[in-house]
């Protein structure tokens, strides 16, 4: 069907539209017209994603100055679902066009998704690796500029990737490209799917990828820095966007990680000694670049050479010369050794330690005489050294990269972070296993560059209430802030509060519910529990009570296509609940055993609650109820 919102013609691939879908589109158009940001809540199952795509694609096609759409979602299944919706929408739009010129315009529209090297690699050996870090490292070994230069100068001297070089006619043509489509195109044209996608990104109309490609500054610096400022950014299924922001700027260090980093530093020292004997000019050239500033050093490296992305530093800092005490390679290695020795020593405690970045830096200076300024350059200085030394298998240096990132972050941010050292894994543990948490408490730090850079940012989800919480936490002013509720009135008939949830009578009643539903629901049932520990205890109790045997008479437990469905037991907030769609017969019923509240005794959560209260006047009860 075709209808108008103001003067904008909307093509919608169904014969009727629900009132909430129309209202959602109207508010979305109002946001785009105002070149502002919005936050919209529309219940799951009401066609939110299709409504959003229909409006924005119509907006892009109607106005002469095309704006790129950057659509972000959290999981691979959600991204694939969005691509499928877009593919169906565009097929309908092409059929709906009245003239050949209009059809050609629709057909020339290009949309694709970007994902990691691991998901897009077709190299016969590298693609067999199971860990993403290993795939990234081996890919860089085969595609970095130094290796390619050697391969051209002396063919056969180094191993190169046969798929990396751009071949005539190998670029992706217009259309909608799913992950499978891009992989197939790469195999047919003997070209790398990952780098093919990266090369055509500036020319596509719709880019679909994960939240982290925009919110994690370490990734966004490499992938999203060249995207146009007039692009429309959509964060779909964004009910936990604050957690994604916090995770992108938080780092955990463990003792094994520090031991691995220390071994990497020793290898760096050995490599430096070797280079001094064979090609000392390399180190001297690097020193000269560092005197000019980090921007000059970074300009030398191509995207294939990037070691591992680093925290974003302020522009004024990038223009400065690197501090003299870490310019020379051997001095920087000694600096890293001293810093890691301090971290190891600080873990020798038997009580919880919590301190601000300023307190940590002052104590570090008192003990080791390490100043704040060289720490801020630590991550970029490490990347420069890795590039100069032309090291291979960089996945083995990932622990060292994390330590360097920690140093840069702790020296860059004064507010919105807390350092928590927990010597034991649990409160009842007797053997120490210390974890050093550098925890971000302020989600606005990660998303602030997105709001500042792009003209319109849309935050939307099926469950994002209360809406006024997000502008407070993320520090932005929305042009539109609306919810489109679907009211379902139900009476609670079984308590699930923490104090009584392990009561045998409650556990037996939960089991009775599962037995009755397994009798009357024709296909699959998905049951969620608040935590893995609770699920395990309940299943064990049900087994002792004979409840599982009764369920087995009606359905299998876990998952199977056996004609009568099955019961899948899973955990709320886990991978099953967050990233899998139980369509049609796979999920005819959903049962929630208990409410998945946060673990309120978490020290990290307590620190965040205190920060939100002091910084943004968000009450503890308000935040816990919202989450």
XYZ file of C-alpha atoms in Angstrom:
627
model
C 0.000 0.000 0.000
C 0.984 3.648 -0.478
C 0.036 6.577 1.744
C 1.360 10.012 2.647
C 2.755 11.527 5.831
C 2.695 15.253 5.127
C 4.174 15.390 1.617
C 6.249 12.203 1.983
C 4.975 9.143 0.043
C 5.364 5.961 2.099
C 5.429 2.516 0.504
C 4.382 -0.127 3.053
C 4.473 -3.827 2.056
C 1.098 -4.773 3.600
C -2.532 -3.970 2.782
C -3.239 -2.398 6.169
C -1.292 -0.554 8.818
C -1.877 -0.544 12.582
C -2.472 2.795 14.350
C 0.692 2.443 16.419
C 2.745 1.806 13.272
C 1.393 4.980 11.646
C 2.005 7.044 14.799
C 5.536 5.609 15.035
C 6.285 6.642 11.442
C 4.898 10.158 11.993
C 7.139 10.735 15.019
C 10.119 9.280 13.198
C 9.574 11.652 10.266
C 9.238 14.578 12.654
C 12.643 13.668 14.104
C 14.330 13.457 10.703
C 12.784 16.753 9.578
C 14.168 18.445 12.691
C 17.607 16.754 12.253
C 17.454 15.783 15.891
C 17.460 12.689 18.077
C 14.518 10.661 19.390
C 13.665 7.778 21.673
C 10.673 5.605 20.706
C 9.153 2.551 22.387
C 6.907 0.226 20.424
C 5.954 -3.242 21.718
C 7.592 -6.322 20.244
C 5.508 -8.083 17.607
C 3.851 -4.900 16.270
C 6.100 -4.485 13.204
C 8.476 -1.903 14.664
C 11.495 -2.752 12.480
C 9.452 -2.863 9.268
C 7.758 0.449 10.103
C 11.126 2.048 10.767
C 12.701 0.763 7.542
C 9.642 1.693 5.440
C 9.720 5.289 6.656
C 13.479 5.847 6.391
C 13.868 4.195 2.954
C 10.945 6.278 1.656
C 12.621 9.357 3.162
C 15.939 8.511 1.507
C 14.353 7.931 -1.912
C 12.094 10.974 -1.862
C 14.607 13.667 -1.008
C 17.381 14.501 -3.530
C 20.164 14.575 -0.928
C 20.311 10.928 0.077
C 21.213 10.316 3.710
C 22.966 7.094 4.560
C 21.159 4.854 7.047
C 23.319 3.190 9.691
C 21.186 0.524 11.328
C 22.624 -1.034 14.486
C 21.308 -4.006 16.431
C 22.776 -6.192 19.149
C 22.979 -9.751 17.860
C 23.621 -11.576 14.584
C 20.074 -13.076 14.413
C 18.534 -9.623 14.899
C 20.766 -8.168 12.174
C 19.877 -10.995 9.765
C 16.195 -10.479 10.564
C 16.499 -6.756 9.734
C 18.174 -7.617 6.427
C 15.372 -10.052 5.591
C 12.766 -7.352 6.357
C 14.670 -4.881 4.169
C 14.937 -7.396 1.334
C 11.176 -8.022 1.407
C 10.468 -4.286 1.561
C 12.684 -3.449 -1.421
C 11.244 -6.276 -3.529
C 7.777 -4.832 -2.840
C 8.934 -1.273 -3.635
C 10.333 -2.343 -7.022
C 7.041 -4.066 -7.936
C 5.098 -1.027 -6.744
C 6.943 1.450 -8.999
C 5.039 2.711 -12.008
C 7.823 3.570 -14.485
C 11.077 1.880 -15.580
C 13.019 4.898 -14.283
C 11.526 4.467 -10.809
C 12.277 0.743 -10.871
C 15.891 1.446 -11.867
C 16.217 3.956 -9.035
C 14.973 1.396 -6.507
C 17.193 -1.345 -7.941
C 20.280 0.881 -7.688
C 19.837 1.193 -3.928
C 22.595 -0.723 -2.103
C 22.475 -2.232 1.365
C 24.842 -4.587 3.153
C 25.995 -5.637 6.605
C 29.443 -5.472 8.110
C 30.674 -8.073 10.525
C 33.989 -9.380 11.817
C 36.809 -10.965 9.853
C 35.939 -14.282 11.489
C 32.440 -14.276 9.968
C 33.604 -13.115 6.530
C 36.905 -14.956 6.065
C 37.064 -17.483 3.192
C 40.805 -18.206 3.347
C 41.066 -22.020 3.411
C 43.374 -22.081 6.456
C 42.550 -18.910 8.394
C 38.793 -19.487 8.248
C 39.236 -22.741 10.211
C 40.385 -20.839 13.305
C 37.738 -20.766 16.037
C 38.792 -17.594 17.875
C 38.164 -14.183 16.383
C 41.437 -12.754 17.738
C 43.419 -15.479 16.000
C 41.597 -14.872 12.701
C 42.285 -11.132 12.990
C 45.976 -11.699 13.719
C 46.536 -14.201 10.902
C 44.621 -11.999 8.480
C 46.867 -9.026 9.302
C 49.943 -11.173 8.806
C 48.778 -11.962 5.260
C 47.476 -8.504 4.297
C 49.584 -5.840 6.041
C 51.398 -3.329 3.843
C 54.891 -4.552 4.745
C 54.082 -8.139 3.723
C 52.388 -6.987 0.504
C 55.391 -4.820 -0.394
C 57.786 -7.726 0.144
C 55.511 -9.987 -1.906
C 55.536 -7.579 -4.844
C 59.295 -7.010 -4.649
C 60.192 -10.664 -4.210
C 57.271 -12.929 -5.204
C 57.032 -16.039 -3.051
C 59.231 -14.675 -0.244
C 56.287 -14.203 2.113
C 52.862 -15.800 2.348
C 50.061 -13.497 1.169
C 46.289 -13.770 0.965
C 45.204 -14.516 -2.614
C 41.789 -12.938 -1.932
C 43.017 -9.590 -0.586
C 43.921 -7.757 -3.785
C 41.122 -5.876 -5.587
C 40.276 -7.512 -8.917
C 38.483 -5.827 -11.855
C 34.728 -6.337 -11.578
C 34.936 -7.818 -8.074
C 33.189 -4.972 -6.239
C 29.713 -5.706 -4.937
C 26.952 -4.535 -7.320
C 23.764 -2.774 -6.086
C 21.252 -4.828 -4.136
C 20.657 -6.203 -0.648
C 23.497 -8.383 0.546
C 23.180 -10.766 3.472
C 26.137 -12.497 5.086
C 25.637 -15.589 2.928
C 25.365 -13.454 -0.224
C 28.645 -11.618 0.488
C 30.459 -14.888 1.193
C 29.161 -16.409 -2.026
C 30.202 -13.321 -4.004
C 33.699 -13.570 -2.524
C 34.090 -17.223 -3.474
C 32.817 -16.667 -7.001
C 35.088 -13.659 -7.630
C 38.091 -14.851 -5.565
C 38.014 -11.690 -3.472
C 37.998 -11.158 0.286
C 34.421 -10.496 1.522
C 35.625 -8.493 4.540
C 37.782 -6.013 2.628
C 35.288 -5.871 -0.223
C 32.607 -4.705 2.222
C 35.001 -2.217 3.844
C 35.899 -0.735 0.438
C 32.297 -0.170 -0.680
C 31.030 1.206 2.651
C 31.353 4.871 1.571
C 29.061 4.195 -1.406
C 26.211 2.163 0.116
C 22.833 3.583 1.153
C 22.197 1.319 4.142
C 24.814 -0.191 6.463
C 23.748 -2.741 9.060
C 26.077 -3.774 11.862
C 26.487 -4.293 15.603
C 26.227 -1.627 18.322
C 29.951 -1.965 19.009
C 30.933 -0.629 15.580
C 29.685 2.794 16.720
C 29.739 2.703 20.523
C 33.092 1.056 21.209
C 35.660 3.796 20.463
C 38.331 1.168 19.836
C 36.283 -0.309 16.966
C 34.569 2.872 15.745
C 37.954 4.511 15.232
C 38.754 1.975 12.506
C 35.341 1.247 10.997
C 33.038 4.249 11.360
C 35.271 7.325 11.434
C 34.662 8.254 7.761
C 30.860 7.976 7.783
C 29.029 11.119 6.711
C 27.736 13.468 9.402
C 24.285 13.682 7.790
C 23.741 9.923 8.188
C 20.716 8.614 10.083
C 21.749 6.300 12.940
C 19.267 3.781 14.367
C 19.904 1.755 17.504
C 17.222 -0.944 17.395
C 16.534 -3.254 20.360
C 18.352 -0.609 22.417
C 16.930 -1.426 25.852
C 20.431 -2.274 27.130
C 22.360 0.348 25.179
C 23.682 1.842 28.432
C 25.322 -1.485 29.307
C 26.942 -1.704 25.866
C 28.365 1.799 26.358
C 29.759 0.908 29.771
C 31.276 -2.384 28.598
C 33.033 -0.650 25.701
C 35.040 1.515 28.114
C 35.538 -1.020 30.924
C 38.517 -3.349 31.324
C 39.130 -6.321 33.630
C 42.670 -7.427 34.438
C 43.562 -10.758 36.031
C 46.838 -12.180 37.272
C 47.214 -14.651 34.353
C 46.582 -11.743 31.989
C 49.385 -9.719 33.574
C 51.717 -12.734 33.382
C 50.938 -13.080 29.665
C 51.521 -9.352 29.132
C 54.872 -9.599 30.941
C 55.968 -12.397 28.588
C 54.965 -10.251 25.629
C 57.096 -7.362 26.909
C 60.100 -9.684 27.144
C 59.531 -10.703 23.499
C 59.354 -7.031 22.516
C 62.677 -6.389 24.235
C 64.298 -9.278 22.394
C 62.917 -8.077 19.062
C 64.212 -4.551 19.713
C 67.706 -5.877 20.428
C 67.558 -7.849 17.168
C 66.422 -4.812 15.130
C 69.177 -2.676 16.634
C 71.744 -5.043 15.170
C 70.133 -5.473 11.745
C 68.171 -2.293 10.963
C 68.674 0.417 13.584
C 67.397 3.073 11.155
C 63.846 1.743 11.634
C 63.872 2.654 15.307
C 65.428 6.031 14.576
C 62.720 6.822 11.992
C 60.026 5.861 14.479
C 61.611 8.132 17.106
C 61.506 11.056 14.656
C 57.817 10.432 13.907
C 56.960 10.332 17.602
C 58.633 13.700 18.103
C 56.229 15.117 15.491
C 53.201 13.654 17.257
C 50.964 10.594 17.208
C 48.973 11.770 14.183
C 52.114 11.636 12.041
C 52.878 8.145 13.323
C 49.305 6.908 12.823
C 49.226 8.236 9.262
C 51.926 5.732 8.340
C 49.706 2.745 9.052
C 46.925 1.516 6.775
C 43.792 -0.193 8.058
C 45.322 -3.599 7.315
C 48.255 -2.724 9.587
C 46.223 -1.649 12.596
C 47.383 -3.716 15.560
C 44.352 -3.554 17.788
C 42.193 -0.495 18.110
C 42.986 1.824 20.983
C 40.892 4.116 23.167
C 40.203 7.405 21.444
C 42.482 10.219 22.554
C 41.616 13.931 22.350
C 42.765 15.658 19.148
C 45.002 18.087 21.021
C 46.825 15.180 22.619
C 47.401 13.496 19.250
C 49.167 16.620 18.011
C 51.611 16.608 20.904
C 54.997 14.942 20.830
C 55.156 11.647 22.691
C 56.810 12.139 26.116
C 60.564 11.746 25.946
C 60.767 8.941 28.510
C 58.810 6.521 26.258
C 59.947 7.636 22.783
C 62.844 5.223 22.575
C 61.671 1.644 22.171
C 63.855 0.249 24.961
C 62.694 2.996 27.343
C 59.058 2.204 26.609
C 59.645 -1.505 27.304
C 61.204 -0.638 30.662
C 58.242 1.670 31.352
C 55.758 -1.150 30.684
C 57.674 -3.563 32.925
C 57.599 -1.097 35.816
C 53.880 -0.395 35.363
C 52.934 -4.092 35.235
C 55.058 -4.871 38.266
C 53.054 -2.274 40.178
C 49.762 -3.852 39.024
C 50.925 -7.314 40.097
C 52.031 -6.054 43.492
C 48.741 -4.208 44.056
C 46.871 -7.501 43.632
C 48.494 -8.955 46.763
C 45.640 -7.930 49.049
C 42.958 -9.850 50.921
C 40.323 -7.124 51.040
C 38.319 -5.236 48.437
C 39.893 -1.971 47.274
C 37.920 0.752 45.498
C 39.472 4.010 44.340
C 39.064 6.744 41.748
C 41.461 7.132 38.788
C 43.061 10.183 40.446
C 43.713 8.235 43.641
C 45.203 5.345 41.648
C 47.482 7.678 39.679
C 48.692 9.444 42.806
C 49.552 6.168 44.522
C 51.245 4.919 41.348
C 53.365 8.079 41.221
C 54.302 7.826 44.900
C 55.520 4.240 44.538
C 56.979 4.066 41.010
C 57.453 7.731 39.983
C 55.371 7.050 36.838
C 53.717 10.261 35.685
C 50.205 10.540 34.261
C 51.194 11.986 30.871
C 53.203 9.035 29.463
C 50.420 6.683 30.575
C 47.952 8.551 28.334
C 50.112 7.751 25.303
C 50.634 4.116 26.252
C 48.170 2.400 23.865
C 49.141 4.453 20.812
C 52.843 4.105 21.611
C 52.461 0.327 21.726
C 50.698 0.289 18.359
C 53.497 2.377 16.838
C 56.094 -0.067 18.177
C 54.225 -3.111 16.872
C 54.012 -1.476 13.441
C 57.724 -0.623 13.449
C 58.851 -4.092 14.553
C 56.542 -5.790 11.991
C 55.556 -8.524 14.434
C 53.388 -11.506 13.474
C 50.600 -13.350 15.329
C 49.468 -10.292 17.232
C 46.792 -12.299 19.057
C 49.594 -13.392 21.380
C 49.998 -9.746 22.420
C 46.314 -9.187 23.261
C 46.932 -9.172 27.031
C 49.619 -6.522 26.622
C 47.244 -4.460 24.471
C 44.647 -4.630 27.239
C 47.167 -3.415 29.822
C 48.164 -0.532 27.522
C 44.503 0.396 26.984
C 43.971 0.313 30.732
C 46.894 2.694 31.209
C 45.542 5.114 28.602
C 41.987 5.086 29.958
C 42.928 5.485 33.620
C 45.140 8.466 32.759
C 42.620 10.091 30.388
C 39.372 10.082 32.385
C 39.027 11.607 35.840
C 35.279 11.273 36.330
C 32.809 8.532 35.515
C 35.180 5.641 36.336
C 36.100 3.579 39.363
C 38.815 1.007 40.005
C 37.700 -2.003 42.060
C 40.101 -4.761 43.105
C 38.322 -7.926 44.220
C 40.733 -10.516 45.668
C 38.177 -13.375 45.695
C 35.755 -14.607 43.031
C 32.937 -14.988 45.567
C 32.360 -13.824 49.132
C 32.779 -17.393 50.435
C 35.962 -18.240 48.501
C 39.160 -18.919 50.462
C 41.675 -19.042 47.584
C 42.562 -15.688 46.055
C 41.874 -15.072 42.377
C 42.121 -11.277 42.107
C 40.370 -9.268 39.402
C 41.158 -5.620 38.754
C 37.999 -3.932 37.400
C 38.407 -0.599 35.652
C 34.702 0.150 35.479
C 32.983 2.851 33.487
C 30.036 4.272 35.430
C 28.862 6.847 32.890
C 27.399 5.443 29.617
C 27.236 8.919 28.064
C 31.025 8.929 27.595
C 30.866 6.253 24.873
C 27.790 7.516 23.028
C 28.564 11.250 23.221
C 30.647 11.228 19.967
C 27.722 9.573 18.154
C 25.247 12.270 19.209
C 27.736 15.010 18.333
C 28.773 13.603 14.951
C 25.504 12.435 13.349
C 22.511 14.579 12.487
C 19.804 12.172 13.688
C 20.083 9.296 16.160
C 17.060 7.053 16.779
C 16.956 4.914 19.930
C 14.120 2.413 19.797
C 13.065 -0.895 21.326
C 10.071 -2.923 22.380
C 10.790 -2.376 26.087
C 12.524 0.883 26.872
C 10.406 2.361 29.698
C 10.630 4.690 31.488
C 11.669 6.808 28.510
C 12.934 9.768 30.532
C 15.677 7.580 32.049
C 17.673 7.352 28.802
C 18.099 11.089 28.118
C 19.346 11.454 31.698
C 21.844 8.595 31.508
C 23.023 9.210 27.947
C 23.025 13.008 28.270
C 21.111 14.045 25.159
C 17.974 16.079 24.404
C 15.448 14.201 22.242
C 13.247 16.010 19.734
C 10.618 13.284 20.141
C 10.104 10.980 23.110
C 7.107 8.673 22.712
C 5.775 5.268 23.686
C 3.057 3.283 21.938
C 1.739 0.902 24.591
C 0.035 -2.433 24.128
C -2.057 -3.009 27.249
C -2.517 -6.535 28.538
C -4.096 -6.802 31.998
C -3.196 -9.887 33.977
C -3.449 -10.937 37.601
C -0.435 -12.528 39.284
C -1.380 -15.869 40.789
C 1.962 -17.178 42.069
C 4.576 -15.261 44.113
C 8.169 -15.166 42.822
C 9.925 -12.909 45.329
C 13.458 -13.884 46.322
C 12.571 -14.866 49.906
C 10.126 -17.621 48.938
C 11.235 -18.735 45.487
C 13.062 -21.813 46.858
C 10.139 -22.842 49.049
C 9.215 -26.464 48.114
C 5.561 -25.491 47.638
C 6.490 -22.705 45.212
C 8.881 -24.991 43.340
C 6.179 -27.683 43.093
C 3.629 -25.128 41.848
C 6.084 -23.918 39.203
C 6.447 -27.533 38.102
C 2.685 -27.985 37.980
C 2.410 -24.980 35.668
C 4.990 -26.502 33.322
C 3.173 -29.872 33.337
C -0.209 -28.284 32.519
C 1.206 -26.080 29.750
C 3.062 -29.051 28.238
C -0.334 -30.777 27.924
C -2.246 -27.951 26.241
C 0.387 -26.111 24.147
C 0.615 -27.837 20.733
C 4.250 -26.987 19.905
C 7.353 -25.579 21.597
C 7.535 -23.854 24.988
C 10.316 -21.508 26.058
C 10.837 -21.209 29.825
C 13.103 -18.557 31.357
C 14.733 -18.395 34.784
C 16.362 -15.365 36.493
C 19.797 -17.025 36.690
C 21.739 -20.190 35.835
C 22.099 -21.066 39.520
C 18.352 -20.853 40.105
C 17.592 -22.867 36.965
C 19.948 -25.651 38.061
C 18.449 -25.811 41.556
C 14.866 -25.852 40.234
C 15.575 -28.549 37.642
C 17.253 -30.691 40.308
C 14.260 -30.249 42.621
C 11.813 -31.052 39.808
C 13.754 -34.220 39.067
C 13.506 -35.313 42.728
C 9.766 -34.535 42.761
C 9.131 -36.550 39.584
C 7.910 -33.451 37.722
C 10.331 -33.848 34.817
C 9.064 -37.385 34.159
C 5.518 -36.018 33.842
C 6.656 -33.288 31.451
C 8.532 -35.876 29.371
C 5.248 -37.718 28.770
C 4.029 -34.668 26.841
C 7.190 -33.124 25.397
C 10.903 -33.508 25.188
C 12.893 -31.147 27.381
C 15.346 -28.872 25.580
C 14.890 -28.698 21.793
C 13.923 -31.054 18.998
C 11.642 -31.135 15.909
C 9.668 -34.208 16.882
C 6.191 -33.176 15.814
C 4.879 -32.432 19.305
C 7.272 -29.678 20.335
C 9.678 -29.467 23.220
C 10.415 -27.451 26.358
C 13.551 -25.293 26.294
C 14.811 -24.190 29.707
C 16.979 -21.066 29.550
C 18.035 -17.946 31.446
C 16.722 -14.403 31.050
C 19.362 -11.930 29.769
C 21.264 -14.911 28.322
C 22.014 -15.662 24.658
C 18.756 -17.549 24.106
C 16.570 -14.718 25.416
C 18.520 -11.936 23.716
C 19.311 -13.244 20.258
C 16.999 -16.031 19.051
C 13.544 -15.724 17.532
C 11.219 -18.602 18.390
C 8.956 -18.268 15.359
C 5.641 -20.072 14.958
C 5.776 -23.661 16.217
C 9.094 -23.185 18.012
C 7.581 -20.976 20.708
C 3.834 -21.181 21.199
C 4.189 -20.297 24.901
C 6.665 -18.451 27.102
C 6.867 -19.143 30.835
C 8.833 -16.894 33.202
C 9.808 -18.541 36.478
C 10.662 -15.537 38.657
C 11.680 -11.975 37.813
C 15.285 -11.415 36.581
C 16.236 -8.469 38.772
C 19.836 -7.335 38.951
C 22.193 -8.726 41.586
C 22.053 -5.734 43.901
C 25.075 -6.824 45.995
C 27.431 -6.325 43.041
C 30.100 -3.785 43.961
C 30.187 -2.511 40.392
C 26.407 -1.978 40.399
C 26.579 -0.187 43.773
C 29.290 2.131 42.441
C 27.224 2.883 39.358
C 24.104 3.600 41.422
C 26.071 6.018 43.573
C 27.483 7.778 40.517
C 24.070 8.106 38.812
C 22.605 9.517 42.020
C 25.349 12.102 42.469
C 25.844 13.056 38.807
C 22.337 12.875 37.347
C 20.039 12.665 40.409
C 18.748 9.243 39.395
C 17.456 7.441 42.479
C 18.525 3.856 43.202
C 14.957 2.529 43.190
C 14.280 4.365 39.920
C 17.249 2.775 38.146
C 16.686 -0.757 39.489
C 13.024 -0.630 38.545
C 13.892 0.672 35.076
C 16.435 -2.094 34.404
